[in-house]
PDB file of C-alpha atoms in Angstrom:
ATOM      1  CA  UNK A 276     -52.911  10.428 -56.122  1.00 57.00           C
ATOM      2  CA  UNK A 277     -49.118  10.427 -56.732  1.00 71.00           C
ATOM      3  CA  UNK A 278     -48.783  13.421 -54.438  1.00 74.00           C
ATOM      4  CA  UNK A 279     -50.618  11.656 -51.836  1.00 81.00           C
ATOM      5  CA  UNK A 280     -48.192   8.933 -52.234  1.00 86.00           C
ATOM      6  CA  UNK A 281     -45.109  11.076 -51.997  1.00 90.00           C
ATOM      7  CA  UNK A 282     -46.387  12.862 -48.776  1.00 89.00           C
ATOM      8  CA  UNK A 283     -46.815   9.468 -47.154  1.00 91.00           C
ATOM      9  CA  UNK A 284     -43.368   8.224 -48.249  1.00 94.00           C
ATOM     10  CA  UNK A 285     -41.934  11.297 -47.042  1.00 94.00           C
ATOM     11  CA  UNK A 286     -43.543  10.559 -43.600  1.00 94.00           C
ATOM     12  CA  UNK A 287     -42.264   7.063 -43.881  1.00 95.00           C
ATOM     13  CA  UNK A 288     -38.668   7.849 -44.266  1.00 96.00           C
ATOM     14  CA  UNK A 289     -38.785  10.809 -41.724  1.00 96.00           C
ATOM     15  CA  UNK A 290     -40.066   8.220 -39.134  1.00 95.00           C
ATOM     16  CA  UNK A 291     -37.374   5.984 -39.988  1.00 96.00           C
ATOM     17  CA  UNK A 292     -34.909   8.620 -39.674  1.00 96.00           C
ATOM     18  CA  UNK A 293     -36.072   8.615 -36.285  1.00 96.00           C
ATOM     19  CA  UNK A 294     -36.199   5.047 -35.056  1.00 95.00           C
ATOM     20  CA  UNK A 295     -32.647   4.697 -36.746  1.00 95.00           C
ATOM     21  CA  UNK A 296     -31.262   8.223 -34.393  1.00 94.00           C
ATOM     22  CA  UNK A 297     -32.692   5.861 -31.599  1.00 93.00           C
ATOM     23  CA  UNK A 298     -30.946   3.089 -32.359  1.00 91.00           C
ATOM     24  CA  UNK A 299     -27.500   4.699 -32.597  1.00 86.00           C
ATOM     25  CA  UNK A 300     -28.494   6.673 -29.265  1.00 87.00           C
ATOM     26  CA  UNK A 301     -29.131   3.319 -27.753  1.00 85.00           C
ATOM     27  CA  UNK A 302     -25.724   2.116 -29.012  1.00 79.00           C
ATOM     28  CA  UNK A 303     -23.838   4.131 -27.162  1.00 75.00           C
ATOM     29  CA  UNK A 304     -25.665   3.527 -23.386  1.00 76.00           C
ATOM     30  CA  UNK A 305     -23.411   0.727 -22.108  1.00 66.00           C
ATOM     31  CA  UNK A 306     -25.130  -2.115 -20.310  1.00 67.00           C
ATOM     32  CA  UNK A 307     -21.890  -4.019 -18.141  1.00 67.00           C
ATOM     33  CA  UNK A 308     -20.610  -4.973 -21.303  1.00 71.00           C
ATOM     34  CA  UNK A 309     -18.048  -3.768 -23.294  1.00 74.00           C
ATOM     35  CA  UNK A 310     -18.876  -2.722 -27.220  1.00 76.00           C
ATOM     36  CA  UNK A 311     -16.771  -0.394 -29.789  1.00 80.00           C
ATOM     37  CA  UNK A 312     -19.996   1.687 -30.320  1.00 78.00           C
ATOM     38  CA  UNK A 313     -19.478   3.112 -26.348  1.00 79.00           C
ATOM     39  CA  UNK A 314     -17.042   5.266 -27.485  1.00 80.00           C
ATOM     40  CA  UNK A 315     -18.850   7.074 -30.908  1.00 79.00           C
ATOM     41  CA  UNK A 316     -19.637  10.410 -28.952  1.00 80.00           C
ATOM     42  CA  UNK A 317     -15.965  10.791 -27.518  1.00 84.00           C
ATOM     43  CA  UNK A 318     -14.331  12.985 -29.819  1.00 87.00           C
ATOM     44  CA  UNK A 319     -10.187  13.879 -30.009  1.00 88.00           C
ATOM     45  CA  UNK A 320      -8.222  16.209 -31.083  1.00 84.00           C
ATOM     46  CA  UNK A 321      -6.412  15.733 -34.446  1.00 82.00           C
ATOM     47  CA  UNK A 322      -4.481  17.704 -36.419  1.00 82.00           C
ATOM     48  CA  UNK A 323      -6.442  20.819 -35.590  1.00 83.00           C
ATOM     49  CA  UNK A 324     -10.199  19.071 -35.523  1.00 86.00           C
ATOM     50  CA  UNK A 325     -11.911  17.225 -33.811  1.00 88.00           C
ATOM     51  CA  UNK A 326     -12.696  13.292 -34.958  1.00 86.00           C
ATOM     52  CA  UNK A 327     -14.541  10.335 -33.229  1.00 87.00           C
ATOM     53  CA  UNK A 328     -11.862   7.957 -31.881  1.00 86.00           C
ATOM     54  CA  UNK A 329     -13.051   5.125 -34.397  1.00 84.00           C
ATOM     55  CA  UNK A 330     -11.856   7.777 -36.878  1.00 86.00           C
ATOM     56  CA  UNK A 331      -8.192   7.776 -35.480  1.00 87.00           C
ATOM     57  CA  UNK A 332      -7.586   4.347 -33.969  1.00 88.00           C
ATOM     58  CA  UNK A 333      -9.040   0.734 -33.815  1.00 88.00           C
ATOM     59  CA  UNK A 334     -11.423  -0.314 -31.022  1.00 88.00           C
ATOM     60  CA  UNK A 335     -11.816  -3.813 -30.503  1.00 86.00           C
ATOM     61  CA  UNK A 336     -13.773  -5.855 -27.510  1.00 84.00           C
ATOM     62  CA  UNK A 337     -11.393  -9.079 -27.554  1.00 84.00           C
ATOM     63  CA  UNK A 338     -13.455  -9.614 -23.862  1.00 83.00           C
ATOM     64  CA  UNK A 339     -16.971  -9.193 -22.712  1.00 80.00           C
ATOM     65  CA  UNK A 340     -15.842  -6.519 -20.544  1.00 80.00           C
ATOM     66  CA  UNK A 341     -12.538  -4.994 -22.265  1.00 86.00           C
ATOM     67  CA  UNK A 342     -12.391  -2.180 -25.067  1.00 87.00           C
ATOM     68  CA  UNK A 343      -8.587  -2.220 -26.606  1.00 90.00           C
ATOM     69  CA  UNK A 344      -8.155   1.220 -28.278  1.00 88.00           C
ATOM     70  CA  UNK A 345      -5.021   1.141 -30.819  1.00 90.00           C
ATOM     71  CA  UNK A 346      -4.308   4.383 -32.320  1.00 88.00           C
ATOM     72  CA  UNK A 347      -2.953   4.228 -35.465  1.00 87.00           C
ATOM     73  CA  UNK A 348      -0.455   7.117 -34.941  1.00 84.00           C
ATOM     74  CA  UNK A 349       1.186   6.647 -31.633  1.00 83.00           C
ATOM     75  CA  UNK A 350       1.415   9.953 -30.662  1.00 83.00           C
ATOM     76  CA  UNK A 351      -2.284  10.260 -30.134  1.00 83.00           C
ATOM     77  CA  UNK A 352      -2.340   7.686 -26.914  1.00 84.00           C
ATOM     78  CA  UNK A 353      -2.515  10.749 -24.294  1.00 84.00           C
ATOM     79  CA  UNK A 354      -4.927  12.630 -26.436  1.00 86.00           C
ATOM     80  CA  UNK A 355      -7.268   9.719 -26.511  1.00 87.00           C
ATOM     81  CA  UNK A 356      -6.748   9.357 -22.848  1.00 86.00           C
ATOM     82  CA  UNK A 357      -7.779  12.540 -22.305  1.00 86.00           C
ATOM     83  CA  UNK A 358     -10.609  12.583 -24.129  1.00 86.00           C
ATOM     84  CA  UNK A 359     -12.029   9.688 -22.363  1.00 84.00           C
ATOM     85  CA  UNK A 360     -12.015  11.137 -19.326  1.00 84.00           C
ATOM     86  CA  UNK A 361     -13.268  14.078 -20.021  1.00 83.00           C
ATOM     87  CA  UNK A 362     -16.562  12.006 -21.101  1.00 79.00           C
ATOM     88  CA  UNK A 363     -19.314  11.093 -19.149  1.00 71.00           C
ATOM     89  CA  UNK A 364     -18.424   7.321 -19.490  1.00 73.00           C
ATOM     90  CA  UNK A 365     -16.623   6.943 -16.397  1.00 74.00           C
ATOM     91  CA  UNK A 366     -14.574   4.984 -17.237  1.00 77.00           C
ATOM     92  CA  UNK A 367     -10.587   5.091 -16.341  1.00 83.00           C
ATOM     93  CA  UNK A 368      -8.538   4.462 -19.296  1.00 86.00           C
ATOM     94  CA  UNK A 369      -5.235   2.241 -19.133  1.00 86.00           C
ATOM     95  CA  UNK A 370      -2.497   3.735 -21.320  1.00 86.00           C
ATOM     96  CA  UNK A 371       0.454   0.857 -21.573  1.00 88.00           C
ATOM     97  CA  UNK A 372       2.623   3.144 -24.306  1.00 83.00           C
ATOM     98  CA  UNK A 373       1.110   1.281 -27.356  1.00 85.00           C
ATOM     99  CA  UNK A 374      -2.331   1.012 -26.632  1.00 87.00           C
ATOM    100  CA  UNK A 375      -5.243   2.127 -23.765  1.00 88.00           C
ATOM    101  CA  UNK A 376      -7.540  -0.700 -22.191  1.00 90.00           C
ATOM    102  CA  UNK A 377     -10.779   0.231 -20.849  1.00 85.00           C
ATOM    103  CA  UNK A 378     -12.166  -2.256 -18.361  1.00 84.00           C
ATOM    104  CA  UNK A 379     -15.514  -2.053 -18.205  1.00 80.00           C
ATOM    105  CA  UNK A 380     -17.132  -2.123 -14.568  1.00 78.00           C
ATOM    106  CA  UNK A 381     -19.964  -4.136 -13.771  1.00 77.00           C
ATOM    107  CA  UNK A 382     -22.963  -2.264 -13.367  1.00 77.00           C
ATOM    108  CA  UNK A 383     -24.341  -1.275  -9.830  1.00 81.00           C
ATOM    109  CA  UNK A 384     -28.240  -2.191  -9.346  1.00 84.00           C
ATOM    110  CA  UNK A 385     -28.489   1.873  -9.067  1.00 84.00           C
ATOM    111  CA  UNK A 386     -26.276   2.683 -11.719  1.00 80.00           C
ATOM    112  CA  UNK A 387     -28.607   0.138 -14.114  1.00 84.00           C
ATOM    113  CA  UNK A 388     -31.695   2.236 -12.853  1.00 87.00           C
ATOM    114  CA  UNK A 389     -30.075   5.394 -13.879  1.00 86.00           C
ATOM    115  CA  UNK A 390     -29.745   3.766 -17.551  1.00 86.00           C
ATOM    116  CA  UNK A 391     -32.892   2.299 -17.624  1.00 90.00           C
ATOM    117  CA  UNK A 392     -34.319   5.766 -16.542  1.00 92.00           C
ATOM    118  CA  UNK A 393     -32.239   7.288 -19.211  1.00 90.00           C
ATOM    119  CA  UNK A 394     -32.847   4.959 -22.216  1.00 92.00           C
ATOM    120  CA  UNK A 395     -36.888   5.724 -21.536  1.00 94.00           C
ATOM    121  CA  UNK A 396     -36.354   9.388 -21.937  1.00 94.00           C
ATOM    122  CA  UNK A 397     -34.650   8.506 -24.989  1.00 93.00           C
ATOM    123  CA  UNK A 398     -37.550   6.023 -26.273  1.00 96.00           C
ATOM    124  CA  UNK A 399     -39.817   8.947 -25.219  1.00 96.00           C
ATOM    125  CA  UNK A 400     -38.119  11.541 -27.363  1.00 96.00           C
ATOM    126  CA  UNK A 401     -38.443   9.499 -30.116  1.00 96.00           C
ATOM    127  CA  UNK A 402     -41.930   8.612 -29.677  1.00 97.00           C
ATOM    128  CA  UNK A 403     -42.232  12.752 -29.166  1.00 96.00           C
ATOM    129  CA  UNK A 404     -40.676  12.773 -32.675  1.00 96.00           C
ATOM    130  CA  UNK A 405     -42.750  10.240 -34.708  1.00 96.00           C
ATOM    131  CA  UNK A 406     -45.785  12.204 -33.644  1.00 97.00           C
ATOM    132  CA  UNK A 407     -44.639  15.518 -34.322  1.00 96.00           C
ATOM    133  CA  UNK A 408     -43.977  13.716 -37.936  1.00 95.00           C
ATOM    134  CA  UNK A 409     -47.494  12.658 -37.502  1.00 96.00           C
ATOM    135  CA  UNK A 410     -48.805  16.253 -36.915  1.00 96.00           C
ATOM    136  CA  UNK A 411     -46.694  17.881 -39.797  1.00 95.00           C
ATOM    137  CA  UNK A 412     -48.438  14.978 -42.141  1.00 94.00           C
ATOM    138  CA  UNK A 413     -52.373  15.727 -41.397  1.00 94.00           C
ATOM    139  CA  UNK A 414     -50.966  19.555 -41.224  1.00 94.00           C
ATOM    140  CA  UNK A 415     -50.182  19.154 -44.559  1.00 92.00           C
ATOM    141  CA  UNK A 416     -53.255  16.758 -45.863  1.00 91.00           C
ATOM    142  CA  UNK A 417     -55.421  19.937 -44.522  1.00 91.00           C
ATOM    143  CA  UNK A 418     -53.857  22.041 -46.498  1.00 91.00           C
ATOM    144  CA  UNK A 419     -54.570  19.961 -49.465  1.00 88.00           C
ATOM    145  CA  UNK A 420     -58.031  19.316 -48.553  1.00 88.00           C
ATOM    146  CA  UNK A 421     -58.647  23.421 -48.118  1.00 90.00           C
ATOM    147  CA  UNK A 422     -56.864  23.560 -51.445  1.00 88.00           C
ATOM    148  CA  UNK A 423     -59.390  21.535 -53.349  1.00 85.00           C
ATOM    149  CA  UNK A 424     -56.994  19.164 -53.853  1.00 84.00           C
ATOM    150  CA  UNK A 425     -58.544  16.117 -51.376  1.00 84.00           C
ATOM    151  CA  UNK A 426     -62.104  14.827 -50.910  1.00 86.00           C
ATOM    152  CA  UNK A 427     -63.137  14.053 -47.100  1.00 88.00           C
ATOM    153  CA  UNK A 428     -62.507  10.319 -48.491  1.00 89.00           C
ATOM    154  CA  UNK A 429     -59.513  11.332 -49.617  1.00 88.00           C
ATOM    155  CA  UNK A 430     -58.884  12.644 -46.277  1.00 89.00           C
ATOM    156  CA  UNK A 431     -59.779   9.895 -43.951  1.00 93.00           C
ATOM    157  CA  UNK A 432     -58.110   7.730 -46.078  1.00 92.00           C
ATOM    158  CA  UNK A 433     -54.813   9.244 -45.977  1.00 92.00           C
ATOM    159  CA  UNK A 434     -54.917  10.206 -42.212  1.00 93.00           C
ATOM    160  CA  UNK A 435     -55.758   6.564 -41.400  1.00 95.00           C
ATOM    161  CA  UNK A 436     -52.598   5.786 -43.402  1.00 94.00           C
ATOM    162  CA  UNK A 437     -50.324   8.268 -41.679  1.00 95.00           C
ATOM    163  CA  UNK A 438     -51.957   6.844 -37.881  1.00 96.00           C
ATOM    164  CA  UNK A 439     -50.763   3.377 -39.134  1.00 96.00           C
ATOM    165  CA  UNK A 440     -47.453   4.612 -39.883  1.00 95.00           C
ATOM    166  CA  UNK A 441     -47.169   6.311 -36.739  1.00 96.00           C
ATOM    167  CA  UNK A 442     -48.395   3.319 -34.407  1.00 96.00           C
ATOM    168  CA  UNK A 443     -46.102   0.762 -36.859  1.00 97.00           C
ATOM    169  CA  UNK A 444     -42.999   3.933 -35.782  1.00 96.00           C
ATOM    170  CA  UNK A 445     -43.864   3.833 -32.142  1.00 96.00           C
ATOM    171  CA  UNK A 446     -44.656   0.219 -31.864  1.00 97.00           C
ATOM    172  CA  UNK A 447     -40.975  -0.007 -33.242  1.00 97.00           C
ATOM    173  CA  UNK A 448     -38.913   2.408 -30.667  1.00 96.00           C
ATOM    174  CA  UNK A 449     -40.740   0.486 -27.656  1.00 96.00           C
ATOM    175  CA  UNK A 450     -39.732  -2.807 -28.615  1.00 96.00           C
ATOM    176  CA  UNK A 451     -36.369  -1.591 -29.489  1.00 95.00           C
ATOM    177  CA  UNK A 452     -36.640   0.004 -25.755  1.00 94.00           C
ATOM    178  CA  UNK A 453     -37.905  -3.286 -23.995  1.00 94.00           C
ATOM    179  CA  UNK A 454     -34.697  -4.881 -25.791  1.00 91.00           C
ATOM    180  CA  UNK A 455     -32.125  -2.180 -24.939  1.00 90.00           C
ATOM    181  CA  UNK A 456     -33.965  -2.490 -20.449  1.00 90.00           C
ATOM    182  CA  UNK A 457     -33.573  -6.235 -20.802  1.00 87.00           C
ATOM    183  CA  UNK A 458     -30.013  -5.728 -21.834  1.00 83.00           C
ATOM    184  CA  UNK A 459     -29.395  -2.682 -19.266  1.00 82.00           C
ATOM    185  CA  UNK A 460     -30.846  -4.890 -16.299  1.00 81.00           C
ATOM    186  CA  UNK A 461     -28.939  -8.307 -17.142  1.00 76.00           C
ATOM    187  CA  UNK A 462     -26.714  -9.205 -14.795  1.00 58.00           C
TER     188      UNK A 462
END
């Protein structure tokens, strides 16, 4: 029974894994409002690598729609400009010699669609995810039964246990969806 238990703890923590990937992806779709966790993806040159902006400067939101970006070696201000634009955020960055502002636009009704449409597929791939997990844990509880090591009992039992998981994972990702719409569609 111990194995059983490790299999099903090992399904746990791989769903996790997965709502927790959702949640950062989630962090970084803006909604009209301006939050330090926009900018995790853009990545600037440093030294010879390449390093999230948190990593080489302080982001702060002292507004609702206002990211302040203070590098903490001067010399990286165009660098960090650059980068910025080069992402898909959009967003035009306002270098003053000491630090860049990003003012955060308000969202257009079709530019809110286009998130909402994107934060589904995200939601989606997720939910794609937890059931792959699902698969890979009755893959594996077959095995075990054709092994000798599992009675059909055995076997119900444990694939009930791995649906629950699965429908607990998913039930999860879409309320952490219907949050991240409501925010997207707030005006």
């Amino acid at each position: 029974m111990r194995m059983h238990e490790e299999l099903i703890q090992n399904l746990q923590e791989r769903m996790d894994k997965a709502i927790q990937n959702l949640r950062r992806e989630f962090a970084t779709v803006r909604a009209g409002r301006a939050a330090p966790s926009m900018l995790d993806h853009v990545m600037v040159e440093y030294y010879g690598a390449q390093m999230p902006v948190n990593q080489v400067a302080s982001v702060t939101s002292p507004e609702p729609r206002l990211l302040v970006i203070s590098p903490w070696d001067k010399s990286m201000l165009s660098e960090i400009e650059k980068a910025i634009q080069k992402s898909d955020l959009g967003l035009n960055p306002a270098n003053d010699g000491n630090v860049i502002r990003l003012t955060i636009p308000a969202l257009t009704e079709q530019r809110r669609q286009e998130l909402v449409k994107q934060v589904r597929k995200m939601a989606e791939e997720a939910r794609v995810a937890i059931r792959n997990i699902r698969r890979d844990g009755n893959e594996e509880i077959k095995k075990l039964e054709k092994a000798g090591d599992l009675s059909e009992d055995d076997v119900r039992r444990l694939m009930d246990r791995v649906q629950q998981l699965t429908d607990k994972a998913i039930a999860q990702v879409d309320r952490l969806l219907e949050d991240k719409e409501k925010d997207v569609t707030q005006v």
